[in-house]
Tab-separated table of C-alpha atoms in Angstrom:
chain	number	residue	atom	x	y	z
A	1	UNK	CA	62.807	-159.600	221.250
A	2	UNK	CA	60.891	-160.567	224.365
A	3	UNK	CA	57.845	-162.762	223.953
A	4	UNK	CA	54.954	-163.308	226.352
A	5	UNK	CA	56.501	-166.645	227.382
A	6	UNK	CA	59.552	-164.744	228.744
A	7	UNK	CA	57.402	-162.866	231.282
A	8	UNK	CA	56.818	-164.684	234.560
A	9	UNK	CA	53.244	-165.699	235.372
A	10	UNK	CA	51.633	-164.704	238.668
A	11	UNK	CA	51.985	-168.302	239.917
A	12	UNK	CA	55.792	-168.099	239.704
A	13	UNK	CA	57.211	-167.733	243.231
A	14	UNK	CA	60.044	-165.498	241.969
A	15	UNK	CA	57.544	-162.641	241.594
A	16	UNK	CA	57.264	-162.626	245.401
A	17	UNK	CA	60.983	-162.004	245.957
A	18	UNK	CA	62.212	-158.656	247.223
A	19	UNK	CA	64.567	-157.477	244.508
A	20	UNK	CA	68.194	-156.697	245.324
A	21	UNK	CA	69.955	-153.375	244.774
A	22	UNK	CA	71.918	-152.985	241.555
A	23	UNK	CA	75.589	-152.022	241.564
A	24	UNK	CA	77.246	-149.947	238.860
A	25	UNK	CA	78.450	-150.187	236.198
A	26	UNK	CA	75.558	-152.238	234.838
A	27	UNK	CA	76.525	-155.561	233.346
A	28	UNK	CA	75.670	-156.442	229.744
A	29	UNK	CA	72.861	-158.787	230.817
A	30	UNK	CA	71.043	-155.929	232.599
A	31	UNK	CA	71.618	-153.514	229.690
A	32	UNK	CA	70.172	-156.080	227.274
A	33	UNK	CA	67.194	-156.767	229.575
A	34	UNK	CA	66.444	-153.037	229.813
A	35	UNK	CA	66.627	-152.625	226.030
A	36	UNK	CA	64.402	-155.691	225.558
A	37	UNK	CA	61.875	-154.273	228.043
A	38	UNK	CA	61.806	-150.905	226.249
A	39	UNK	CA	61.344	-152.610	222.874
A	40	UNK	CA	58.554	-154.895	224.129
A	41	UNK	CA	56.657	-152.112	225.936
A	42	UNK	CA	56.899	-149.738	222.969
A	43	UNK	CA	55.848	-152.311	220.373
A	44	UNK	CA	53.060	-153.628	222.601
A	45	UNK	CA	51.411	-150.187	222.589
A	46	UNK	CA	51.433	-149.888	218.788
A	47	UNK	CA	48.295	-151.776	217.801
A	48	UNK	CA	49.423	-153.112	214.413
A	49	UNK	CA	52.739	-154.432	215.784
A	50	UNK	CA	51.158	-155.834	218.956
A	51	UNK	CA	48.619	-157.749	216.897
A	52	UNK	CA	51.161	-159.043	214.397
A	53	UNK	CA	53.658	-160.159	217.070
A	54	UNK	CA	51.000	-161.342	219.553
A	55	UNK	CA	52.034	-158.945	222.338
A	56	UNK	CA	49.826	-158.061	225.297
A	57	UNK	CA	49.870	-154.284	225.733
A	58	UNK	CA	51.895	-153.033	228.664
A	59	UNK	CA	53.142	-149.704	229.941
A	60	UNK	CA	55.679	-150.913	232.493
A	61	UNK	CA	57.835	-153.864	233.421
A	62	UNK	CA	60.056	-154.664	236.384
A	63	UNK	CA	63.209	-156.787	236.055
A	64	UNK	CA	61.752	-159.455	238.357
A	65	UNK	CA	59.041	-160.123	235.765
A	66	UNK	CA	61.829	-161.546	233.595
A	67	UNK	CA	63.230	-163.540	236.512
A	68	UNK	CA	65.977	-160.974	237.160
A	69	UNK	CA	66.089	-160.309	240.902
A	70	UNK	CA	67.323	-156.702	240.667
A	71	UNK	CA	65.781	-153.361	241.567
A	72	UNK	CA	64.965	-151.662	238.285
A	73	UNK	CA	61.960	-151.041	236.121
A	74	UNK	CA	61.017	-149.494	232.803
A	75	UNK	CA	57.918	-147.455	231.968
A	76	UNK	CA	57.073	-146.487	228.381
A	77	UNK	CA	54.371	-143.814	228.432
A	78	UNK	CA	52.493	-142.733	225.317
A	79	UNK	CA	52.522	-138.942	224.944
A	80	UNK	CA	50.980	-138.648	221.493
A	81	UNK	CA	48.799	-135.614	220.967
A	82	UNK	CA	45.492	-136.187	219.178
A	83	UNK	CA	46.617	-134.372	216.036
A	84	UNK	CA	49.921	-136.281	215.784
A	85	UNK	CA	50.069	-138.828	212.997
A	86	UNK	CA	52.520	-141.173	214.698
A	87	UNK	CA	52.655	-142.433	218.249
A	88	UNK	CA	55.280	-140.904	220.540
A	89	UNK	CA	56.525	-142.250	223.855
A	90	UNK	CA	58.516	-141.106	226.871
A	91	UNK	CA	60.719	-143.851	228.264
A	92	UNK	CA	61.718	-144.044	231.930
A	93	UNK	CA	64.395	-146.405	233.247
A	94	UNK	CA	64.846	-146.238	237.007
A	95	UNK	CA	67.446	-148.261	238.862
A	96	UNK	CA	67.294	-148.701	242.662
A	97	UNK	CA	64.175	-146.494	242.873
A	98	UNK	CA	62.806	-145.060	246.110
A	99	UNK	CA	59.508	-143.222	246.479
A	100	UNK	CA	60.598	-140.203	248.527
A	101	UNK	CA	57.263	-138.390	248.741
A	102	UNK	CA	53.633	-138.767	247.757
A	103	UNK	CA	50.376	-136.850	247.781
A	104	UNK	CA	47.650	-137.489	250.311
A	105	UNK	CA	45.115	-137.654	247.467
A	106	UNK	CA	44.358	-141.159	246.288
A	107	UNK	CA	43.331	-142.166	242.795
A	108	UNK	CA	42.531	-145.407	241.021
A	109	UNK	CA	42.400	-146.600	237.449
A	110	UNK	CA	38.676	-146.583	236.544
A	111	UNK	CA	39.083	-149.583	234.283
A	112	UNK	CA	41.173	-151.374	236.890
A	113	UNK	CA	44.847	-152.233	236.626
A	114	UNK	CA	46.389	-154.936	234.542
A	115	UNK	CA	49.753	-156.645	234.583
A	116	UNK	CA	51.793	-158.571	232.055
A	117	UNK	CA	52.297	-161.250	234.738
A	118	UNK	CA	48.559	-161.552	235.487
A	119	UNK	CA	47.076	-163.025	232.334
A	120	UNK	CA	43.401	-162.704	233.306
A	121	UNK	CA	40.777	-160.059	233.960
A	122	UNK	CA	40.701	-158.891	237.594
A	123	UNK	CA	37.835	-156.771	238.896
A	124	UNK	CA	38.524	-154.238	241.590
A	125	UNK	CA	40.312	-151.017	242.325
A	126	UNK	CA	43.841	-150.418	243.545
A	127	UNK	CA	44.300	-147.298	245.678
A	128	UNK	CA	47.315	-145.268	244.491
A	129	UNK	CA	48.758	-141.866	245.323
A	130	UNK	CA	47.830	-139.199	242.755
A	131	UNK	CA	51.371	-137.766	242.731
A	132	UNK	CA	54.702	-139.247	243.758
A	133	UNK	CA	58.360	-138.285	243.639
A	134	UNK	CA	60.781	-141.086	242.820
A	135	UNK	CA	64.526	-140.965	243.167
A	136	UNK	CA	66.876	-143.501	241.628
A	137	UNK	CA	69.662	-143.874	239.107
A	138	UNK	CA	69.927	-143.846	235.325
A	139	UNK	CA	71.838	-146.359	233.204
A	140	UNK	CA	75.166	-144.654	233.952
A	141	UNK	CA	74.591	-144.487	237.708
A	142	UNK	CA	73.664	-140.788	237.821
A	143	UNK	CA	71.107	-139.753	240.436
A	144	UNK	CA	67.721	-138.925	238.867
A	145	UNK	CA	64.433	-137.711	240.258
A	146	UNK	CA	60.951	-137.783	238.716
A	147	UNK	CA	57.756	-136.134	239.902
A	148	UNK	CA	54.916	-137.995	238.264
A	149	UNK	CA	51.158	-137.813	238.464
A	150	UNK	CA	47.964	-139.524	237.358
A	151	UNK	CA	48.435	-142.578	235.080
A	152	UNK	CA	52.222	-142.261	235.172
A	153	UNK	CA	52.139	-142.251	238.989
A	154	UNK	CA	49.983	-145.396	238.920
A	155	UNK	CA	52.463	-147.122	236.569
A	156	UNK	CA	55.482	-146.163	238.698
A	157	UNK	CA	53.796	-147.404	241.905
A	158	UNK	CA	52.712	-150.636	240.187
A	159	UNK	CA	56.279	-151.377	239.017
A	160	UNK	CA	57.799	-150.281	242.334
A	161	UNK	CA	55.522	-152.784	244.093
A	162	UNK	CA	56.932	-155.553	241.872
A	163	UNK	CA	60.389	-154.823	243.293
A	164	UNK	CA	58.976	-155.565	246.743
A	165	UNK	CA	57.243	-158.802	245.755
A	166	UNK	CA	53.783	-157.213	245.587
A	167	UNK	CA	51.296	-157.711	242.744
A	168	UNK	CA	48.422	-155.298	242.129
A	169	UNK	CA	45.949	-158.107	242.913
A	170	UNK	CA	47.281	-158.107	246.493
A	171	UNK	CA	45.959	-154.563	246.949
A	172	UNK	CA	42.374	-155.343	245.916
A	173	UNK	CA	40.048	-156.062	248.826
A	174	UNK	CA	38.983	-159.681	248.302
A	175	UNK	CA	35.602	-159.290	250.035
A	176	UNK	CA	34.769	-155.914	248.520
A	177	UNK	CA	36.825	-155.284	245.322
A	178	UNK	CA	35.436	-151.749	244.894
A	179	UNK	CA	35.813	-150.741	248.558
A	180	UNK	CA	36.314	-146.985	249.103
A	181	UNK	CA	36.103	-146.241	245.379
A	182	UNK	CA	33.943	-143.231	246.264
A	183	UNK	CA	36.806	-141.844	248.389
A	184	UNK	CA	39.282	-141.641	245.528
A	185	UNK	CA	39.350	-140.004	242.135
A	186	UNK	CA	39.084	-142.327	239.172
A	187	UNK	CA	41.238	-141.650	236.147
């Protein structure tokens, strides 16, 4: 099981690397890393488990955050309906992703974005596309395509940026952290 200490901190220069394409079949190290990421992200969103195991909540993680310089990320998105008794999640694993289209409309997370590699509060907004289409490969090397919107689109763009050595804090205007907030829809 991954622990917080396994996730690279923002000061680690490896987070600034541009990740390299993955070749198939996946090796066992990558399969294990993906399973570990899914387990961590799922458990971190279940309050009782997160508290007990001292996990910071997270929705997504890129391989580079574990020091693995390869182009893949995992997003675990809660889809629980209000009347459901137990939490349910959709899990996305995307290898060698490419954003092939995006909306003109921009959105931002009202509460700001967070990151498992940035262990501090950061004020400011990060402009993101409201809808994107991502193409990539699944664990077996089959071509996959996702059209995502709203908070899922924000998560995908956040993780995709990691693969290019970009942290969300890089996208916040240093002089005016809430610049152009009135020009985008908050979610």
